[in-house]
Tab-separated table of C-alpha atoms in Angstrom:
chain	number	residue	atom	x	y	z
A	55	MET	CA	81.392	-162.224	-30.095
A	56	PHE	CA	81.355	-166.175	-29.962
A	57	MET	CA	82.854	-165.973	-26.507
A	58	PHE	CA	80.060	-163.169	-25.035
A	59	LEU	CA	77.597	-165.907	-26.421
A	60	THR	CA	78.838	-168.485	-25.051
A	61	ILE	CA	78.947	-166.569	-21.388
A	62	LEU	CA	75.242	-165.414	-22.177
A	63	LEU	CA	73.623	-168.595	-22.659
A	64	ALA	CA	75.601	-170.327	-20.068
A	65	SER	CA	74.648	-167.371	-17.562
A	66	PHE	CA	70.749	-167.966	-18.775
A	67	ALA	CA	71.066	-171.985	-18.171
A	68	VAL	CA	72.105	-171.186	-14.758
A	69	MET	CA	69.324	-169.002	-14.089
A	70	ALA	CA	66.652	-171.178	-15.218
A	71	VAL	CA	68.278	-174.097	-12.776
A	72	CYS	CA	68.123	-171.422	-10.299
A	73	GLY	CA	64.382	-170.553	-10.854
A	74	ILE	CA	63.263	-173.949	-10.942
A	75	MET	CA	65.071	-174.801	-7.570
A	76	VAL	CA	63.436	-171.656	-5.801
A	77	ALA	CA	60.229	-172.392	-7.067
A	78	GLY	CA	60.339	-175.947	-6.044
A	79	LEU	CA	61.578	-174.857	-2.367
A	80	ALA	CA	58.817	-172.147	-2.060
A	81	PRO	CA	56.163	-172.932	0.551
A	82	HIS	CA	52.879	-174.294	-0.789
A	83	GLU	CA	49.607	-173.345	0.606
A	84	GLU	CA	48.176	-176.056	2.850
A	85	LYS	CA	45.102	-177.628	2.994
A	86	ALA	CA	42.744	-177.033	5.894
A	87	PRO	CA	42.614	-180.254	7.974
A	88	VAL	CA	39.457	-182.481	7.365
A	89	VAL	CA	37.406	-182.252	10.914
A	90	GLN	CA	36.194	-185.735	11.753
A	91	PRO	CA	33.455	-186.216	14.367
A	92	GLU	CA	34.798	-187.466	17.770
A	93	ARG	CA	34.284	-191.370	18.392
A	94	THR	CA	32.767	-192.312	21.259
A	95	LEU	CA	33.296	-195.761	22.689
A	96	VAL	CA	30.438	-197.859	23.923
A	97	ALA	CA	31.420	-200.440	26.677
A	98	ASP	CA	29.292	-203.134	27.771
A	99	GLU	CA	31.313	-203.576	30.983
A	100	PRO	CA	33.169	-201.258	33.001
A	101	THR	CA	36.505	-200.997	32.803
A	102	HIS	CA	38.958	-201.486	35.595
A	103	PHE	CA	42.438	-200.137	35.275
A	104	PHE	CA	45.131	-202.443	36.244
A	105	ALA	CA	42.164	-204.239	38.607
A	106	SER	CA	43.895	-208.108	37.349
A	107	ASP	CA	47.269	-206.924	38.591
A	108	ALA	CA	45.921	-205.440	42.268
A	109	GLU	CA	44.223	-208.777	42.776
A	110	THR	CA	47.590	-211.086	42.060
A	111	VAL	CA	49.731	-209.086	44.572
A	112	THR	CA	50.462	-210.600	47.433
A	113	PRO	CA	51.234	-208.794	50.914
A	114	ARG	CA	54.423	-209.456	52.306
A	115	PRO	CA	55.205	-209.800	56.551
A	116	GLN	CA	55.946	-207.136	58.074
A	117	ILE	CA	59.529	-207.470	59.449
A	118	PRO	CA	59.999	-205.192	62.708
A	119	LEU	CA	61.721	-201.871	62.223
A	120	GLU	CA	64.230	-203.044	64.978
A	121	VAL	CA	65.103	-206.299	63.271
A	122	LEU	CA	65.986	-204.335	60.133
A	123	LEU	CA	68.026	-201.484	61.915
A	124	SER	CA	70.218	-204.297	63.605
A	125	HIS	CA	70.999	-206.117	60.229
A	126	ILE	CA	72.106	-202.766	58.943
A	127	GLU	CA	74.097	-202.321	62.075
A	128	ARG	CA	75.841	-205.605	61.589
A	129	HIS	CA	76.469	-204.924	58.049
A	130	VAL	CA	77.706	-201.717	58.480
A	131	ARG	CA	80.169	-203.093	61.166
A	132	LEU	CA	81.263	-205.649	59.288
A	133	GLU	CA	82.065	-203.544	56.456
A	134	GLN	CA	83.951	-201.390	58.596
A	135	ALA	CA	86.090	-204.170	59.904
A	136	ALA	CA	86.721	-205.284	56.354
A	137	ALA	CA	88.129	-201.633	55.250
A	138	GLN	CA	90.358	-201.753	58.597
A	139	SER	CA	91.635	-205.212	57.642
A	140	PHE	CA	92.769	-203.893	54.046
A	141	LEU	CA	94.203	-200.570	55.174
A	142	SER	CA	96.336	-202.548	57.800
A	143	VAL	CA	97.384	-205.159	55.549
A	144	PRO	CA	96.769	-204.178	51.820
A	145	SER	CA	96.902	-206.991	49.456
A	146	ALA	CA	94.760	-208.117	46.168
A	147	GLY	CA	93.591	-211.320	48.126
A	148	SER	CA	91.915	-208.944	50.931
A	149	LEU	CA	90.366	-206.365	48.327
A	150	HIS	CA	88.767	-208.831	46.093
A	151	SER	CA	87.444	-211.320	49.155
A	152	ARG	CA	83.970	-211.907	49.609
A	153	THR	CA	82.147	-209.872	52.935
A	154	GLU	CA	80.916	-212.123	55.701
A	155	SER	CA	77.909	-209.740	55.530
A	156	PRO	CA	74.657	-211.469	54.360
A	157	LEU	CA	73.496	-208.177	52.892
A	158	VAL	CA	74.825	-207.289	49.479
A	159	ASN	CA	76.110	-204.012	48.304
């Protein structure tokens, strides 16, 4: 009989703990959010979006397209020559040597 009462009281304790947990995790009714009136901004001066940044930009001189193409073609020829020289005589020195082209990869 003592064993039966011990199991019965332990199960009641477990049931009480489970009931408290379920009651705590149950969804509660949320309060309706309070609607606030819209705020109006009154500005004395009209704002200019990025106006101060636009004034500081200085225009770059335009480089003719032919000049740019000639620089790119020269760079490609120099890189191809460097690759051919590495393929003909591969070495660590030729692999890590600086290029003669003024353009950087």
